[in-house]
mmCIF file of C-alpha atoms in Angstrom:
data_model
loop_
_atom_site.group_PDB
_atom_site.id
_atom_site.type_symbol
_atom_site.label_atom_id
_atom_site.label_comp_id
_atom_site.label_asym_id
_atom_site.label_seq_id
_atom_site.Cartn_x
_atom_site.Cartn_y
_atom_site.Cartn_z
ATOM 1 C CA MET A 1 15.450 3.020 18.913
ATOM 2 C CA ILE A 2 15.784 3.356 15.113
ATOM 3 C CA ASP A 3 12.533 1.871 13.857
ATOM 4 C CA LEU A 4 12.867 0.630 10.272
ATOM 5 C CA PHE A 5 10.260 -2.085 10.795
ATOM 6 C CA SER A 6 7.555 -0.376 8.718
ATOM 7 C CA ASP A 7 6.306 3.016 7.589
ATOM 8 C CA THR A 8 3.222 2.245 9.670
ATOM 9 C CA LYS A 9 5.423 3.141 12.653
ATOM 10 C CA THR A 10 5.217 6.874 11.895
ATOM 11 C CA ARG A 11 3.876 9.028 14.728
ATOM 12 C CA PRO A 12 1.783 12.176 14.213
ATOM 13 C CA THR A 13 3.867 15.325 13.899
ATOM 14 C CA PRO A 14 3.146 18.197 16.299
ATOM 15 C CA ALA A 15 1.259 20.004 13.528
ATOM 16 C CA MET A 16 -0.800 16.898 12.765
ATOM 17 C CA ARG A 17 -1.580 16.496 16.461
ATOM 18 C CA ARG A 18 -2.880 20.066 16.547
ATOM 19 C CA ALA A 19 -5.082 19.359 13.525
ATOM 20 C CA ILE A 20 -6.447 16.258 15.250
ATOM 21 C CA TYR A 21 -7.066 18.154 18.498
ATOM 22 C CA GLU A 22 -8.907 20.958 16.721
ATOM 23 C CA ALA A 23 -10.929 18.761 14.337
ATOM 24 C CA GLU A 24 -14.624 19.452 13.956
ATOM 25 C CA VAL A 25 -16.599 16.255 14.368
ATOM 26 C CA GLY A 26 -20.069 14.849 13.871
ATOM 27 C CA ASP A 27 -21.668 11.443 13.395
ATOM 28 C CA ASP A 28 -20.050 10.015 10.278
ATOM 29 C CA HIS A 29 -22.624 7.204 10.178
ATOM 30 C CA PHE A 30 -25.128 9.852 9.064
ATOM 31 C CA GLY A 31 -22.677 11.847 6.938
ATOM 32 C CA GLU A 32 -22.470 14.590 9.575
ATOM 33 C CA ASP A 33 -18.738 14.675 10.278
ATOM 34 C CA PRO A 34 -17.290 17.742 8.506
ATOM 35 C CA THR A 35 -13.688 16.564 8.776
ATOM 36 C CA VAL A 36 -14.450 13.169 7.256
ATOM 37 C CA ASN A 37 -16.418 14.905 4.511
ATOM 38 C CA ALA A 38 -13.489 17.232 3.786
ATOM 39 C CA LEU A 39 -11.096 14.264 3.642
ATOM 40 C CA VAL A 40 -13.152 12.228 1.184
ATOM 41 C CA GLU A 41 -13.760 15.271 -1.009
ATOM 42 C CA LEU A 42 -10.045 16.083 -1.128
ATOM 43 C CA GLY A 43 -9.101 12.457 -1.791
ATOM 44 C CA ALA A 44 -11.604 12.150 -4.625
ATOM 45 C CA ASP A 45 -10.343 15.380 -6.155
ATOM 46 C CA LEU A 46 -6.658 14.426 -5.890
ATOM 47 C CA LEU A 47 -7.205 11.011 -7.458
ATOM 48 C CA GLY A 48 -9.860 11.924 -10.009
ATOM 49 C CA PHE A 49 -12.891 10.018 -8.744
ATOM 50 C CA GLU A 50 -16.536 10.911 -8.224
ATOM 51 C CA SER A 51 -16.616 9.755 -4.641
ATOM 52 C CA ALA A 52 -14.645 8.286 -1.732
ATOM 53 C CA LEU A 53 -15.301 6.457 1.510
ATOM 54 C CA PHE A 54 -13.273 6.737 4.748
ATOM 55 C CA LEU A 55 -12.447 3.330 6.246
ATOM 56 C CA PRO A 56 -10.380 2.031 9.171
ATOM 57 C CA SER A 57 -7.771 0.277 7.008
ATOM 58 C CA ALA A 58 -6.584 -0.384 3.475
ATOM 59 C CA THR A 59 -7.204 -4.095 3.961
ATOM 60 C CA MET A 60 -10.876 -3.318 4.550
ATOM 61 C CA ALA A 61 -10.827 -1.031 1.492
ATOM 62 C CA ASN A 62 -9.346 -3.779 -0.687
ATOM 63 C CA GLN A 63 -11.803 -6.380 0.522
ATOM 64 C CA ILE A 64 -14.873 -4.181 0.129
ATOM 65 C CA ALA A 65 -13.677 -3.256 -3.371
ATOM 66 C CA ILE A 66 -13.546 -6.953 -4.260
ATOM 67 C CA LYS A 67 -16.923 -7.580 -2.643
ATOM 68 C CA VAL A 68 -18.805 -4.897 -4.573
ATOM 69 C CA GLN A 69 -17.213 -5.720 -7.947
ATOM 70 C CA THR A 70 -17.644 -9.503 -7.965
ATOM 71 C CA ASN A 71 -20.256 -12.186 -7.426
ATOM 72 C CA LEU A 72 -20.008 -15.482 -5.556
ATOM 73 C CA GLY A 73 -17.903 -17.938 -7.535
ATOM 74 C CA ASP A 74 -16.080 -15.343 -9.659
ATOM 75 C CA ALA A 75 -12.345 -15.371 -10.361
ATOM 76 C CA VAL A 76 -10.007 -12.453 -9.629
ATOM 77 C CA LEU A 77 -6.613 -12.010 -11.291
ATOM 78 C CA CYS A 78 -3.716 -10.745 -9.152
ATOM 79 C CA HIS A 79 0.042 -11.098 -8.725
ATOM 80 C CA GLU A 80 1.298 -14.137 -6.827
ATOM 81 C CA PHE A 81 3.023 -12.011 -4.156
ATOM 82 C CA CYS A 82 0.455 -9.242 -3.792
ATOM 83 C CA HIS A 83 -0.788 -8.125 -0.378
ATOM 84 C CA ILE A 84 -4.351 -9.245 -1.155
ATOM 85 C CA ASN A 85 -3.130 -12.791 -1.789
ATOM 86 C CA LEU A 86 -0.496 -13.106 0.953
ATOM 87 C CA TYR A 87 -1.447 -10.868 3.848
ATOM 88 C CA GLU A 88 -5.211 -10.377 4.042
ATOM 89 C CA GLY A 89 -6.228 -13.574 5.771
ATOM 90 C CA GLY A 90 -7.946 -15.363 2.887
ATOM 91 C CA THR A 91 -10.716 -12.771 3.042
ATOM 92 C CA PRO A 92 -11.501 -12.817 -0.718
ATOM 93 C CA ALA A 93 -12.730 -16.394 -0.216
ATOM 94 C CA ALA A 94 -14.320 -15.798 3.187
ATOM 95 C CA LEU A 95 -16.140 -12.543 2.399
ATOM 96 C CA SER A 96 -16.657 -12.532 -1.362
ATOM 97 C CA GLY A 97 -16.522 -16.217 -2.246
ATOM 98 C CA VAL A 98 -14.065 -15.634 -5.088
ATOM 99 C CA THR A 99 -11.077 -17.535 -6.433
ATOM 100 C CA LEU A 100 -7.742 -15.726 -6.743
ATOM 101 C CA ASP A 101 -6.040 -16.675 -10.005
ATOM 102 C CA ILE A 102 -2.450 -15.657 -9.422
ATOM 103 C CA LEU A 103 -0.052 -14.399 -12.076
ATOM 104 C CA PRO A 104 3.761 -14.402 -11.914
ATOM 105 C CA GLY A 105 5.780 -11.363 -12.855
ATOM 106 C CA THR A 106 9.095 -9.655 -12.148
ATOM 107 C CA ARG A 107 8.856 -6.729 -9.676
ATOM 108 C CA GLY A 108 5.213 -7.576 -8.974
ATOM 109 C CA VAL A 109 4.245 -6.560 -12.497
ATOM 110 C CA PHE A 110 2.356 -8.682 -15.008
ATOM 111 C CA SER A 111 1.406 -7.916 -18.609
ATOM 112 C CA GLY A 112 -1.683 -7.494 -20.710
ATOM 113 C CA ALA A 113 -0.773 -10.721 -22.500
ATOM 114 C CA GLN A 114 -0.765 -12.538 -19.157
ATOM 115 C CA VAL A 115 -4.177 -11.096 -18.366
ATOM 116 C CA ARG A 116 -5.587 -12.315 -21.680
ATOM 117 C CA ALA A 117 -4.136 -15.774 -21.090
ATOM 118 C CA GLY A 118 -5.369 -15.794 -17.481
ATOM 119 C CA VAL A 119 -9.022 -15.004 -18.199
ATOM 120 C CA ARG A 120 -11.046 -18.163 -17.603
ATOM 121 C CA PRO A 121 -12.873 -19.710 -20.570
ATOM 122 C CA LYS A 122 -16.603 -19.093 -20.725
ATOM 123 C CA GLY A 123 -18.838 -21.994 -19.806
ATOM 124 C CA PRO A 124 -20.526 -23.764 -16.909
ATOM 125 C CA TYR A 125 -17.317 -25.453 -15.713
ATOM 126 C CA PHE A 126 -15.348 -22.269 -15.014
ATOM 127 C CA PRO A 127 -15.601 -19.324 -12.616
ATOM 128 C CA PRO A 128 -16.051 -16.131 -14.646
ATOM 129 C CA THR A 129 -13.087 -13.750 -14.419
ATOM 130 C CA THR A 130 -14.482 -10.341 -13.476
ATOM 131 C CA LEU A 131 -11.765 -8.319 -11.697
ATOM 132 C CA ILE A 132 -8.032 -7.579 -11.803
ATOM 133 C CA CYS A 133 -6.164 -6.313 -8.734
ATOM 134 C CA ILE A 134 -2.870 -4.450 -9.072
ATOM 135 C CA GLU A 135 -0.586 -3.407 -6.195
ATOM 136 C CA ASN A 136 1.398 -0.189 -6.726
ATOM 137 C CA THR A 137 3.886 0.214 -5.144
ATOM 138 C CA HIS A 138 4.382 -3.507 -4.682
ATOM 139 C CA ASN A 139 5.421 -4.320 -1.117
ATOM 140 C CA PHE A 140 6.822 -7.867 -1.338
ATOM 141 C CA CYS A 141 8.736 -7.101 -4.530
ATOM 142 C CA GLY A 142 10.700 -4.275 -2.956
ATOM 143 C CA GLY A 143 8.395 -1.275 -3.241
ATOM 144 C CA ALA A 144 8.419 -1.607 -7.023
ATOM 145 C CA VAL A 145 6.553 0.950 -9.143
ATOM 146 C CA TRP A 146 4.436 0.130 -12.174
ATOM 147 C CA THR A 147 5.332 2.375 -15.102
ATOM 148 C CA GLU A 148 2.618 4.206 -16.990
ATOM 149 C CA SER A 149 3.078 1.937 -20.016
ATOM 150 C CA GLU A 150 2.810 -1.219 -17.883
ATOM 151 C CA LEU A 151 -0.453 0.017 -16.365
ATOM 152 C CA ALA A 152 -1.843 1.010 -19.763
ATOM 153 C CA ASP A 153 -1.013 -2.433 -21.169
ATOM 154 C CA VAL A 154 -2.981 -4.237 -18.440
ATOM 155 C CA ALA A 155 -5.820 -1.695 -18.566
ATOM 156 C CA LYS A 156 -6.217 -2.278 -22.310
ATOM 157 C CA ALA A 157 -6.451 -6.031 -21.776
ATOM 158 C CA ALA A 158 -8.967 -5.500 -18.964
ATOM 159 C CA ARG A 159 -11.260 -3.385 -21.140
ATOM 160 C CA GLU A 160 -11.070 -5.875 -23.990
ATOM 161 C CA SER A 161 -12.343 -8.585 -21.647
ATOM 162 C CA SER A 162 -14.828 -6.320 -19.805
ATOM 163 C CA LEU A 163 -12.986 -6.748 -16.506
ATOM 164 C CA SER A 164 -13.005 -4.237 -13.661
ATOM 165 C CA LEU A 165 -9.673 -2.943 -12.332
ATOM 166 C CA HIS A 166 -8.868 -2.360 -8.663
ATOM 167 C CA LEU A 167 -5.710 -0.669 -7.408
ATOM 168 C CA ASP A 168 -4.275 -1.598 -4.041
ATOM 169 C CA GLY A 169 -2.629 1.805 -3.766
ATOM 170 C CA SER A 170 -1.617 1.621 -0.127
ATOM 171 C CA ARG A 171 1.595 3.411 -1.137
ATOM 172 C CA LEU A 172 0.147 5.082 -4.239
ATOM 173 C CA PHE A 173 1.743 8.454 -3.585
ATOM 174 C CA ASN A 174 5.150 6.818 -3.265
ATOM 175 C CA ALA A 175 4.600 5.633 -6.843
ATOM 176 C CA SER A 176 3.475 9.016 -8.156
ATOM 177 C CA VAL A 177 6.360 10.835 -6.454
ATOM 178 C CA LYS A 178 8.862 8.305 -7.804
ATOM 179 C CA LEU A 179 7.521 8.673 -11.351
ATOM 180 C CA GLY A 180 7.175 12.449 -11.010
ATOM 181 C CA VAL A 181 3.575 12.350 -12.244
ATOM 182 C CA ASP A 182 0.221 13.465 -10.906
ATOM 183 C CA ALA A 183 -1.401 10.530 -9.069
ATOM 184 C CA ARG A 184 -4.401 10.822 -11.408
ATOM 185 C CA LYS A 185 -2.203 9.563 -14.260
ATOM 186 C CA ILE A 186 -1.976 6.301 -12.345
ATOM 187 C CA THR A 187 -5.529 6.087 -11.036
ATOM 188 C CA ARG A 188 -7.243 6.985 -14.328
ATOM 189 C CA HIS A 189 -7.059 3.340 -15.396
ATOM 190 C CA PHE A 190 -8.955 2.007 -12.383
ATOM 191 C CA ASP A 191 -12.562 1.498 -11.332
ATOM 192 C CA SER A 192 -11.601 1.524 -7.645
ATOM 193 C CA VAL A 193 -8.582 2.523 -5.587
ATOM 194 C CA ALA A 194 -7.589 1.797 -1.989
ATOM 195 C CA LEU A 195 -5.293 4.418 -0.433
ATOM 196 C CA CYS A 196 -3.661 3.910 2.980
ATOM 197 C CA LEU A 197 -3.214 7.069 5.035
ATOM 198 C CA SER A 198 -1.154 5.499 7.833
ATOM 199 C CA LYS A 199 1.988 4.415 6.001
ATOM 200 C CA GLY A 200 4.384 6.960 4.527
ATOM 201 C CA LEU A 201 1.737 9.670 4.628
ATOM 202 C CA GLY A 202 1.947 9.387 8.397
ATOM 203 C CA ALA A 203 -1.638 9.543 9.652
ATOM 204 C CA PRO A 204 -2.270 7.415 12.758
ATOM 205 C CA ALA A 205 -4.981 5.313 11.083
ATOM 206 C CA GLY A 206 -7.393 5.113 8.195
ATOM 207 C CA ALA A 207 -7.748 4.574 4.467
ATOM 208 C CA LEU A 208 -9.853 5.717 1.535
ATOM 209 C CA LEU A 209 -11.758 3.645 -1.008
ATOM 210 C CA LEU A 210 -12.392 5.655 -4.156
ATOM 211 C CA GLY A 211 -14.616 5.026 -7.164
ATOM 212 C CA SER A 212 -17.855 6.038 -8.816
ATOM 213 C CA LYS A 213 -20.788 7.255 -6.722
ATOM 214 C CA ASP A 214 -22.564 3.944 -7.243
ATOM 215 C CA LEU A 215 -19.523 1.914 -6.231
ATOM 216 C CA VAL A 216 -18.975 3.978 -3.082
ATOM 217 C CA GLU A 217 -22.636 3.731 -2.090
ATOM 218 C CA ALA A 218 -22.463 -0.037 -2.474
ATOM 219 C CA ALA A 219 -19.245 -0.008 -0.431
ATOM 220 C CA ARG A 220 -20.881 2.099 2.294
ATOM 221 C CA ARG A 221 -23.270 -0.738 3.089
ATOM 222 C CA TRP A 222 -20.346 -3.099 3.638
ATOM 223 C CA LYS A 223 -18.440 -0.536 5.682
ATOM 224 C CA HIS A 224 -21.225 -0.616 8.243
ATOM 225 C CA ALA A 225 -21.896 -4.347 7.906
ATOM 226 C CA LEU A 226 -18.242 -5.072 8.730
ATOM 227 C CA GLY A 227 -18.131 -2.737 11.714
ATOM 228 C CA GLY A 228 -16.437 0.186 10.014
ATOM 229 C CA ALA A 229 -18.824 2.869 11.288
ATOM 230 C CA MET A 230 -16.599 5.031 13.486
ATOM 231 C CA ARG A 231 -19.089 7.779 14.452
ATOM 232 C CA GLN A 232 -17.118 10.944 15.393
ATOM 233 C CA SER A 233 -14.268 9.740 13.220
ATOM 234 C CA GLY A 234 -13.169 13.225 12.222
ATOM 235 C CA ILE A 235 -10.670 12.950 15.061
ATOM 236 C CA ILE A 236 -8.982 10.182 13.041
ATOM 237 C CA ALA A 237 -9.737 11.634 9.619
ATOM 238 C CA ALA A 238 -8.036 14.899 10.572
ATOM 239 C CA GLY A 239 -4.683 13.127 10.509
ATOM 240 C CA GLY A 240 -5.339 11.846 7.009
ATOM 241 C CA LEU A 241 -6.559 15.246 5.836
ATOM 242 C CA TYR A 242 -3.400 16.901 7.165
ATOM 243 C CA ALA A 243 -1.252 14.192 5.568
ATOM 244 C CA LEU A 244 -2.763 14.654 2.096
ATOM 245 C CA LYS A 245 -2.190 18.397 2.337
ATOM 246 C CA ASN A 246 1.339 18.301 3.745
ATOM 247 C CA HIS A 247 3.099 14.936 3.496
ATOM 248 C CA VAL A 248 2.941 13.862 -0.152
ATOM 249 C CA GLU A 249 5.917 15.668 -1.690
ATOM 250 C CA ARG A 250 8.191 14.843 1.218
ATOM 251 C CA LEU A 251 7.973 11.123 0.329
ATOM 252 C CA SER A 252 10.943 11.762 -1.966
ATOM 253 C CA GLU A 253 13.032 12.214 1.201
ATOM 254 C CA ASP A 254 12.141 8.674 2.280
ATOM 255 C CA HIS A 255 13.149 7.375 -1.155
ATOM 256 C CA ALA A 256 16.506 9.158 -0.943
ATOM 257 C CA ARG A 257 17.180 7.678 2.506
ATOM 258 C CA ALA A 258 16.245 4.202 1.264
ATOM 259 C CA GLU A 259 18.756 4.648 -1.565
ATOM 260 C CA LYS A 260 21.409 5.732 0.945
ATOM 261 C CA LEU A 261 20.650 2.742 3.154
ATOM 262 C CA ALA A 262 20.802 0.374 0.167
ATOM 263 C CA ALA A 263 24.150 1.758 -0.953
ATOM 264 C CA GLY A 264 25.587 1.168 2.515
ATOM 265 C CA LEU A 265 24.113 -2.315 2.786
ATOM 266 C CA ALA A 266 25.527 -3.284 -0.607
ATOM 267 C CA GLU A 267 29.036 -2.702 0.769
ATOM 268 C CA ILE A 268 28.622 -5.165 3.672
ATOM 269 C CA PRO A 269 30.077 -8.620 2.858
ATOM 270 C CA GLY A 270 27.410 -11.306 2.641
ATOM 271 C CA VAL A 271 24.491 -8.861 2.426
ATOM 272 C CA GLN A 272 22.720 -8.895 -0.925
ATOM 273 C CA LEU A 273 20.080 -6.387 -2.037
ATOM 274 C CA ASP A 274 16.881 -8.217 -3.020
ATOM 275 C CA PRO A 275 16.036 -6.173 -5.119
ATOM 276 C CA TRP A 276 17.529 -2.667 -5.337
ATOM 277 C CA PRO A 277 14.897 -0.302 -3.865
ATOM 278 C CA GLU A 278 12.727 1.880 -6.081
ATOM 279 C CA THR A 279 10.917 3.728 -3.281
ATOM 280 C CA ASN A 280 11.109 3.417 0.522
ATOM 281 C CA LEU A 281 11.350 -0.368 0.997
ATOM 282 C CA VAL A 282 14.768 -2.013 1.209
ATOM 283 C CA PHE A 283 15.016 -5.816 1.167
ATOM 284 C CA VAL A 284 18.215 -7.766 1.714
ATOM 285 C CA ASP A 285 19.147 -11.441 1.781
ATOM 286 C CA VAL A 286 21.603 -12.374 4.541
ATOM 287 C CA SER A 287 22.085 -16.039 3.609
ATOM 288 C CA ALA A 288 25.716 -15.476 2.634
ATOM 289 C CA THR A 289 26.615 -14.091 6.090
ATOM 290 C CA ASN A 290 26.360 -17.568 7.658
ATOM 291 C CA LEU A 291 23.769 -16.104 10.021
ATOM 292 C CA SER A 292 20.032 -16.687 9.896
ATOM 293 C CA GLY A 293 17.635 -13.830 9.362
ATOM 294 C CA ASP A 294 16.380 -14.345 12.914
ATOM 295 C CA ASP A 295 19.945 -14.041 14.220
ATOM 296 C CA VAL A 296 20.517 -10.780 12.364
ATOM 297 C CA ARG A 297 17.185 -9.310 13.408
ATOM 298 C CA ALA A 298 17.906 -10.203 17.050
ATOM 299 C CA ARG A 299 21.383 -8.666 16.924
ATOM 300 C CA LEU A 300 20.017 -5.489 15.364
ATOM 301 C CA LYS A 301 17.261 -5.230 17.959
ATOM 302 C CA SER A 302 19.745 -5.660 20.791
ATOM 303 C CA GLU A 303 21.549 -2.553 19.500
ATOM 304 C CA GLY A 304 18.428 -0.492 18.911
ATOM 305 C CA VAL A 305 17.572 -1.114 15.254
ATOM 306 C CA LEU A 306 14.259 -2.711 14.274
ATOM 307 C CA CYS A 307 13.514 -4.319 10.914
ATOM 308 C CA SER A 308 11.003 -6.858 9.643
ATOM 309 C CA GLY A 309 11.059 -9.684 7.118
ATOM 310 C CA ALA A 310 10.815 -13.464 7.048
ATOM 311 C CA GLY A 311 13.417 -16.179 6.770
ATOM 312 C CA ASN A 312 16.747 -14.827 5.581
ATOM 313 C CA ARG A 313 15.136 -11.865 3.828
ATOM 314 C CA LEU A 314 15.120 -8.668 5.892
ATOM 315 C CA ARG A 315 13.003 -5.580 5.204
ATOM 316 C CA PHE A 316 13.943 -2.029 6.165
ATOM 317 C CA VAL A 317 11.435 0.776 5.609
ATOM 318 C CA THR A 318 12.238 4.475 5.646
ATOM 319 C CA HIS A 319 9.695 7.078 6.753
ATOM 320 C CA TYR A 320 9.560 10.593 8.167
ATOM 321 C CA ASP A 321 10.574 9.479 11.665
ATOM 322 C CA VAL A 322 13.900 8.230 10.226
ATOM 323 C CA SER A 323 16.654 10.822 9.698
ATOM 324 C CA ASP A 324 19.917 10.801 7.737
ATOM 325 C CA SER A 325 21.819 10.289 10.986
ATOM 326 C CA ASP A 326 19.551 7.322 11.788
ATOM 327 C CA ILE A 327 20.556 5.724 8.476
ATOM 328 C CA GLU A 328 24.250 6.171 9.293
ATOM 329 C CA ALA A 329 23.766 4.758 12.781
ATOM 330 C CA ALA A 330 21.740 1.791 11.485
ATOM 331 C CA LEU A 331 24.442 0.949 8.944
ATOM 332 C CA ALA A 332 27.067 0.973 11.664
ATOM 333 C CA VAL A 333 25.001 -1.472 13.709
ATOM 334 C CA LEU A 334 24.420 -3.664 10.640
ATOM 335 C CA ARG A 335 28.135 -3.868 9.937
ATOM 336 C CA ARG A 336 28.747 -5.084 13.472
ATOM 337 C CA ALA A 337 25.778 -7.467 13.422
ATOM 338 C CA VAL A 338 26.994 -9.524 10.458
ATOM 339 C CA ARG A 339 30.715 -9.507 11.266
#
């Protein structure tokens, strides 16, 4: 099976499995797990923050970040197609009692001018805007990367309006590798960052929430309140620790394979790139093939190729379990599937 469904499908490498097997553990609830402590210290150092918190998932990290930086009835600015808005179960309303004020923007990117226009007026009739959430890379918009100037533009508008900035950086290192910059050049604009360890980085589970010491201590309360206390979680954290030490630079290989896949897809009649990939996510529209997306996905699966997507838009994701030969084989199956 060639699994291009998601980069969450990565499996621990033999070396990562050894690190997990040999991990020192303790009770993380009391700060006694040495592997968790090493992971959060490394993450904070790599991304330029005072502190970090190990959590089960990036969704939990995003939602706790919103919770500790807003009050009931506040408004949060975010892109219309961001993960927080589309794929996190309405939790900003359920957990934090906030309104999401959505902004349009090509490639998942909006501008400082849009932020200024989107801030609610002051007064008793309006929810106060207190937080901006940015997703980088942006999943739904094809793994798009915010440039440094685009981030700086929004950060400037945020500071002018005294708004906090949160980064949904589930694929943050894909962005830094694509731009060829230290990840701290991206994260320096933000008050909080969520980093997923189980996507392209390849750990079996887990995420980090990073910020100031005060923010992380406030987040720690909600980690436990929401059932995130994992006790001897160094067994899980060891995968993330190994990934941060060994799997960041190799993300460029996933980007190269996504480019190769996109080039092959672009040659298939009726298959349209939507958009051209910037990192490891490849989206295509198959409307012009006279087949539905469900038909194409079923045909691919029957020949051993998995992809995701909705409607007539298909998503293929490269990761370290996908080789160059897998890309060639998948393209051959795709050509047959849409004939």
